Amino acid sequence: MTTIAFIGLGNMGGPMAANLVKAGHSVRGFDLVAASCAAAKAEGVSIVGSAAEAVAGADAVVTMLPAGKHVLGVWADILTAVAPGTLVIDSSTIDVESARKAHARAAERGCLSLDAPVSGGVGGAKGATLTFMVGGSDEAFAKGEP
C-alpha cells in the first residue's frame, strides 16, 4: 500500500483522492474548504490539519488546485516537509511558467515531479476515467505510473 498525500479536495481532487482509496492506497488529504474535507472523509480519505502534515512521510504527493499561484504557494510549503526522492505530481491545469517554477523547486529539493493535468471533467474524476497528460523525467514517470 502506498501512502499518498492529496492537496486540493474540490470538485476534481475529491473524487480523484476517493478513487485512490478505492484502489487500496492510504490517502491523507487537505483542503481549505471544510465541506470538501468532509466529503473526502466520507470516501475514506484521512483528513489532516495542513498540507505539510499531509505530505510528511508520504510516498507521493498529488496537488489539484485552481491556479498556478496556488500551486506555487502550496509547493513552497510542502517541499520543506517532504523527503528528497518523494514523487510530487501536479494535476492542476495551470500556466506553463508556474508549472516550470514548481517543478524546478521540486528538483532543487531533490524530489521527482510530474506535470500531469487531466481531461475528463468532474464526471471523469468521479468515474475514474480521466485522461492524464504527463510530462517529467523517465524516472518520475516510472515511479508515478502505478
PDB file of N, CA, C and O in Angstrom, residues 84-125:
ATOM      1  N   PRO A  84      13.629  14.119   0.331  1.00  0.00           N
ATOM      2  CA  PRO A  84      14.178  14.038  -1.029  1.00  0.00           C
ATOM      3  C   PRO A  84      13.839  12.682  -1.636  1.00  0.00           C
ATOM      4  O   PRO A  84      13.794  11.667  -0.945  1.00  0.00           O
ATOM      5  N   GLY A  85      13.544  12.680  -2.915  1.00  0.00           N
ATOM      6  CA  GLY A  85      13.165  11.454  -3.612  1.00  0.00           C
ATOM      7  C   GLY A  85      11.672  11.228  -3.681  1.00  0.00           C
ATOM      8  O   GLY A  85      11.208  10.364  -4.429  1.00  0.00           O
ATOM      9  N   THR A  86      10.904  11.994  -2.906  1.00  0.00           N
ATOM     10  CA  THR A  86       9.444  11.866  -2.936  1.00  0.00           C
ATOM     11  C   THR A  86       8.934  12.296  -4.311  1.00  0.00           C
ATOM     12  O   THR A  86       9.420  13.264  -4.896  1.00  0.00           O
ATOM     13  N   LEU A  87       7.937  11.593  -4.811  1.00  0.00           N
ATOM     14  CA  LEU A  87       7.302  11.957  -6.074  1.00  0.00           C
ATOM     15  C   LEU A  87       6.214  12.988  -5.805  1.00  0.00           C
ATOM     16  O   LEU A  87       5.310  12.752  -4.996  1.00  0.00           O
ATOM     17  N   VAL A  88       6.293  14.130  -6.490  1.00  0.00           N
ATOM     18  CA  VAL A  88       5.305  15.198  -6.356  1.00  0.00           C
ATOM     19  C   VAL A  88       4.659  15.401  -7.719  1.00  0.00           C
ATOM     20  O   VAL A  88       5.340  15.661  -8.708  1.00  0.00           O
ATOM     21  N   ILE A  89       3.338  15.259  -7.771  1.00  0.00           N
ATOM     22  CA  ILE A  89       2.581  15.328  -9.023  1.00  0.00           C
ATOM     23  C   ILE A  89       1.604  16.486  -8.946  1.00  0.00           C
ATOM     24  O   ILE A  89       0.846  16.603  -7.990  1.00  0.00           O
ATOM     25  N   ASP A  90       1.613  17.334  -9.966  1.00  0.00           N
ATOM     26  CA  ASP A  90       0.592  18.374 -10.039  1.00  0.00           C
ATOM     27  C   ASP A  90      -0.366  18.042 -11.170  1.00  0.00           C
ATOM     28  O   ASP A  90       0.039  17.922 -12.320  1.00  0.00           O
ATOM     29  N   SER A  91      -1.643  17.902 -10.832  1.00  0.00           N
ATOM     30  CA  SER A  91      -2.672  17.614 -11.834  1.00  0.00           C
ATOM     31  C   SER A  91      -3.530  18.834 -12.141  1.00  0.00           C
ATOM     32  O   SER A  91      -4.515  18.732 -12.863  1.00  0.00           O
ATOM     33  N   SER A  92      -3.152  19.979 -11.597  1.00  0.00           N
ATOM     34  CA  SER A  92      -3.876  21.218 -11.870  1.00  0.00           C
ATOM     35  C   SER A  92      -3.651  21.637 -13.317  1.00  0.00           C
ATOM     36  O   SER A  92      -2.622  21.331 -13.913  1.00  0.00           O
ATOM     37  N   THR A  93      -4.603  22.346 -13.869  1.00  0.00           N
ATOM     38  CA  THR A  93      -4.421  22.938 -15.189  1.00  0.00           C
ATOM     39  C   THR A  93      -3.976  24.371 -14.954  1.00  0.00           C
ATOM     40  O   THR A  93      -4.783  25.228 -14.587  1.00  0.00           O
ATOM     41  N   ILE A  94      -2.660  24.604 -15.127  1.00  0.00           N
ATOM     42  CA  ILE A  94      -2.090  25.912 -14.819  1.00  0.00           C
ATOM     43  C   ILE A  94      -1.223  26.403 -15.968  1.00  0.00           C
ATOM     44  O   ILE A  94      -0.950  25.669 -16.919  1.00  0.00           O
ATOM     45  N   ASP A  95      -0.753  27.642 -15.824  1.00  0.00           N
ATOM     46  CA  ASP A  95       0.096  28.238 -16.858  1.00  0.00           C
ATOM     47  C   ASP A  95       1.480  27.587 -16.865  1.00  0.00           C
ATOM     48  O   ASP A  95       1.943  27.043 -15.851  1.00  0.00           O
ATOM     49  N   VAL A  96       2.127  27.646 -18.012  1.00  0.00           N
ATOM     50  CA  VAL A  96       3.416  26.993 -18.210  1.00  0.00           C
ATOM     51  C   VAL A  96       4.478  27.563 -17.269  1.00  0.00           C
ATOM     52  O   VAL A  96       5.260  26.809 -16.680  1.00  0.00           O
ATOM     53  N   GLU A  97       4.520  28.876 -17.100  1.00  0.00           N
ATOM     54  CA  GLU A  97       5.542  29.493 -16.252  1.00  0.00           C
ATOM     55  C   GLU A  97       5.449  28.990 -14.807  1.00  0.00           C
ATOM     56  O   GLU A  97       6.460  28.641 -14.195  1.00  0.00           O
ATOM     57  N   SER A  98       4.243  28.934 -14.269  1.00  0.00           N
ATOM     58  CA  SER A  98       4.075  28.435 -12.897  1.00  0.00           C
ATOM     59  C   SER A  98       4.469  26.969 -12.794  1.00  0.00           C
ATOM     60  O   SER A  98       5.102  26.558 -11.817  1.00  0.00           O
ATOM     61  N   ALA A  99       4.091  26.175 -13.779  1.00  0.00           N
ATOM     62  CA  ALA A  99       4.454  24.753 -13.765  1.00  0.00           C
ATOM     63  C   ALA A  99       5.965  24.586 -13.783  1.00  0.00           C
ATOM     64  O   ALA A  99       6.513  23.793 -13.005  1.00  0.00           O
ATOM     65  N   ARG A 100       6.646  25.337 -14.635  1.00  0.00           N
ATOM     66  CA  ARG A 100       8.110  25.232 -14.696  1.00  0.00           C
ATOM     67  C   ARG A 100       8.746  25.628 -13.367  1.00  0.00           C
ATOM     68  O   ARG A 100       9.693  24.984 -12.912  1.00  0.00           O
ATOM     69  N   LYS A 101       8.255  26.695 -12.751  1.00  0.00           N
ATOM     70  CA  LYS A 101       8.794  27.128 -11.458  1.00  0.00           C
ATOM     71  C   LYS A 101       8.579  26.057 -10.395  1.00  0.00           C
ATOM     72  O   LYS A 101       9.482  25.751  -9.612  1.00  0.00           O
ATOM     73  N   ALA A 102       7.384  25.496 -10.344  1.00  0.00           N
ATOM     74  CA  ALA A 102       7.078  24.474  -9.340  1.00  0.00           C
ATOM     75  C   ALA A 102       8.002  23.271  -9.502  1.00  0.00           C
ATOM     76  O   ALA A 102       8.577  22.780  -8.523  1.00  0.00           O
ATOM     77  N   HIS A 103       8.162  22.805 -10.714  1.00  0.00           N
ATOM     78  CA  HIS A 103       8.971  21.613 -10.944  1.00  0.00           C
ATOM     79  C   HIS A 103      10.455  21.887 -10.730  1.00  0.00           C
ATOM     80  O   HIS A 103      11.187  21.005 -10.264  1.00  0.00           O
ATOM     81  N   ALA A 104      10.899  23.109 -11.009  1.00  0.00           N
ATOM     82  CA  ALA A 104      12.290  23.476 -10.714  1.00  0.00           C
ATOM     83  C   ALA A 104      12.523  23.463  -9.207  1.00  0.00           C
ATOM     84  O   ALA A 104      13.571  22.996  -8.739  1.00  0.00           O
ATOM     85  N   ARG A 105      11.564  23.947  -8.439  1.00  0.00           N
ATOM     86  CA  ARG A 105      11.687  23.930  -6.976  1.00  0.00           C
ATOM     87  C   ARG A 105      11.738  22.494  -6.454  1.00  0.00           C
ATOM     88  O   ARG A 105      12.483  22.189  -5.525  1.00  0.00           O
ATOM     89  N   ALA A 106      10.943  21.621  -7.045  1.00  0.00           N
ATOM     90  CA  ALA A 106      10.971  20.213  -6.627  1.00  0.00           C
ATOM     91  C   ALA A 106      12.346  19.604  -6.908  1.00  0.00           C
ATOM     92  O   ALA A 106      12.893  18.887  -6.068  1.00  0.00           O
ATOM     93  N   ALA A 107      12.900  19.905  -8.063  1.00  0.00           N
ATOM     94  CA  ALA A 107      14.220  19.373  -8.414  1.00  0.00           C
ATOM     95  C   ALA A 107      15.287  19.897  -7.450  1.00  0.00           C
ATOM     96  O   ALA A 107      16.172  19.141  -7.029  1.00  0.00           O
ATOM     97  N   GLU A 108      15.197  21.178  -7.073  1.00  0.00           N
ATOM     98  CA  GLU A 108      16.141  21.753  -6.113  1.00  0.00           C
ATOM     99  C   GLU A 108      16.081  21.013  -4.778  1.00  0.00           C
ATOM    100  O   GLU A 108      17.092  20.878  -4.102  1.00  0.00           O
ATOM    101  N   ARG A 109      14.913  20.536  -4.411  1.00  0.00           N
ATOM    102  CA  ARG A 109      14.712  19.817  -3.149  1.00  0.00           C
ATOM    103  C   ARG A 109      15.126  18.345  -3.275  1.00  0.00           C
ATOM    104  O   ARG A 109      15.203  17.632  -2.294  1.00  0.00           O
ATOM    105  N   GLY A 110      15.397  17.904  -4.490  1.00  0.00           N
ATOM    106  CA  GLY A 110      15.770  16.512  -4.703  1.00  0.00           C
ATOM    107  C   GLY A 110      14.581  15.595  -4.872  1.00  0.00           C
ATOM    108  O   GLY A 110      14.680  14.386  -4.689  1.00  0.00           O
ATOM    109  N   CYS A 111      13.433  16.172  -5.236  1.00  0.00           N
ATOM    110  CA  CYS A 111      12.213  15.388  -5.441  1.00  0.00           C
ATOM    111  C   CYS A 111      12.009  15.103  -6.919  1.00  0.00           C
ATOM    112  O   CYS A 111      12.415  15.872  -7.778  1.00  0.00           O
ATOM    113  N   LEU A 112      11.350  14.004  -7.196  1.00  0.00           N
ATOM    114  CA  LEU A 112      10.886  13.708  -8.545  1.00  0.00           C
ATOM    115  C   LEU A 112       9.554  14.424  -8.722  1.00  0.00           C
ATOM    116  O   LEU A 112       8.778  14.530  -7.771  1.00  0.00           O
ATOM    117  N   SER A 113       9.274  14.902  -9.924  1.00  0.00           N
ATOM    118  CA  SER A 113       7.992  15.580 -10.122  1.00  0.00           C
ATOM    119  C   SER A 113       7.438  15.294 -11.506  1.00  0.00           C
ATOM    120  O   SER A 113       8.182  15.024 -12.450  1.00  0.00           O
ATOM    121  N   LEU A 114       6.115  15.338 -11.562  1.00  0.00           N
ATOM    122  CA  LEU A 114       5.391  15.161 -12.818  1.00  0.00           C
ATOM    123  C   LEU A 114       4.379  16.280 -12.974  1.00  0.00           C
ATOM    124  O   LEU A 114       3.686  16.639 -12.020  1.00  0.00           O
ATOM    125  N   ASP A 115       4.311  16.813 -14.169  1.00  0.00           N
ATOM    126  CA  ASP A 115       3.259  17.740 -14.540  1.00  0.00           C
ATOM    127  C   ASP A 115       2.194  16.873 -15.207  1.00  0.00           C
ATOM    128  O   ASP A 115       2.457  16.261 -16.238  1.00  0.00           O
ATOM    129  N   ALA A 116       1.020  16.760 -14.586  1.00  0.00           N
ATOM    130  CA  ALA A 116       0.036  15.782 -15.041  1.00  0.00           C
ATOM    131  C   ALA A 116      -1.385  16.340 -15.031  1.00  0.00           C
ATOM    132  O   ALA A 116      -2.251  15.844 -14.309  1.00  0.00           O
ATOM    133  N   PRO A 117      -1.638  17.391 -15.841  1.00  0.00           N
ATOM    134  CA  PRO A 117      -3.018  17.886 -15.912  1.00  0.00           C
ATOM    135  C   PRO A 117      -3.935  16.818 -16.513  1.00  0.00           C
ATOM    136  O   PRO A 117      -3.472  15.888 -17.173  1.00  0.00           O
ATOM    137  N   VAL A 118      -5.214  16.973 -16.246  1.00  0.00           N
ATOM    138  CA  VAL A 118      -6.177  15.957 -16.646  1.00  0.00           C
ATOM    139  C   VAL A 118      -7.235  16.519 -17.580  1.00  0.00           C
ATOM    140  O   VAL A 118      -7.493  17.707 -17.616  1.00  0.00           O
ATOM    141  N   SER A 119      -7.871  15.613 -18.283  1.00  0.00           N
ATOM    142  CA  SER A 119      -9.008  15.929 -19.128  1.00  0.00           C
ATOM    143  C   SER A 119     -10.103  14.917 -18.810  1.00  0.00           C
ATOM    144  O   SER A 119      -9.817  13.746 -18.596  1.00  0.00           O
ATOM    145  N   GLY A 120     -11.332  15.398 -18.755  1.00  0.00           N
ATOM    146  CA  GLY A 120     -12.444  14.496 -18.497  1.00  0.00           C
ATOM    147  C   GLY A 120     -13.461  15.073 -17.541  1.00  0.00           C
ATOM    148  O   GLY A 120     -14.530  14.498 -17.360  1.00  0.00           O
ATOM    149  N   GLY A 121     -13.129  16.189 -16.917  1.00  0.00           N
ATOM    150  CA  GLY A 121     -14.082  16.883 -16.062  1.00  0.00           C
ATOM    151  C   GLY A 121     -14.458  16.121 -14.807  1.00  0.00           C
ATOM    152  O   GLY A 121     -13.900  15.075 -14.479  1.00  0.00           O
ATOM    153  N   VAL A 122     -15.433  16.676 -14.100  1.00  0.00           N
ATOM    154  CA  VAL A 122     -15.877  16.100 -12.829  1.00  0.00           C
ATOM    155  C   VAL A 122     -16.413  14.681 -13.035  1.00  0.00           C
ATOM    156  O   VAL A 122     -16.151  13.793 -12.223  1.00  0.00           O
ATOM    157  N   GLY A 123     -17.128  14.449 -14.123  1.00  0.00           N
ATOM    158  CA  GLY A 123     -17.635  13.103 -14.398  1.00  0.00           C
ATOM    159  C   GLY A 123     -16.504  12.099 -14.537  1.00  0.00           C
ATOM    160  O   GLY A 123     -16.587  10.977 -14.032  1.00  0.00           O
ATOM    161  N   GLY A 124     -15.443  12.508 -15.211  1.00  0.00           N
ATOM    162  CA  GLY A 124     -14.282  11.638 -15.352  1.00  0.00           C
ATOM    163  C   GLY A 124     -13.576  11.400 -14.033  1.00  0.00           C
ATOM    164  O   GLY A 124     -13.083  10.302 -13.768  1.00  0.00           O
ATOM    165  N   ALA A 125     -13.534  12.444 -13.198  1.00  0.00           N
ATOM    166  CA  ALA A 125     -12.918  12.285 -11.876  1.00  0.00           C
ATOM    167  C   ALA A 125     -13.713  11.296 -11.035  1.00  0.00           C
ATOM    168  O   ALA A 125     -13.155  10.406 -10.405  1.00  0.00           O
TER     169      ALA A 125
END
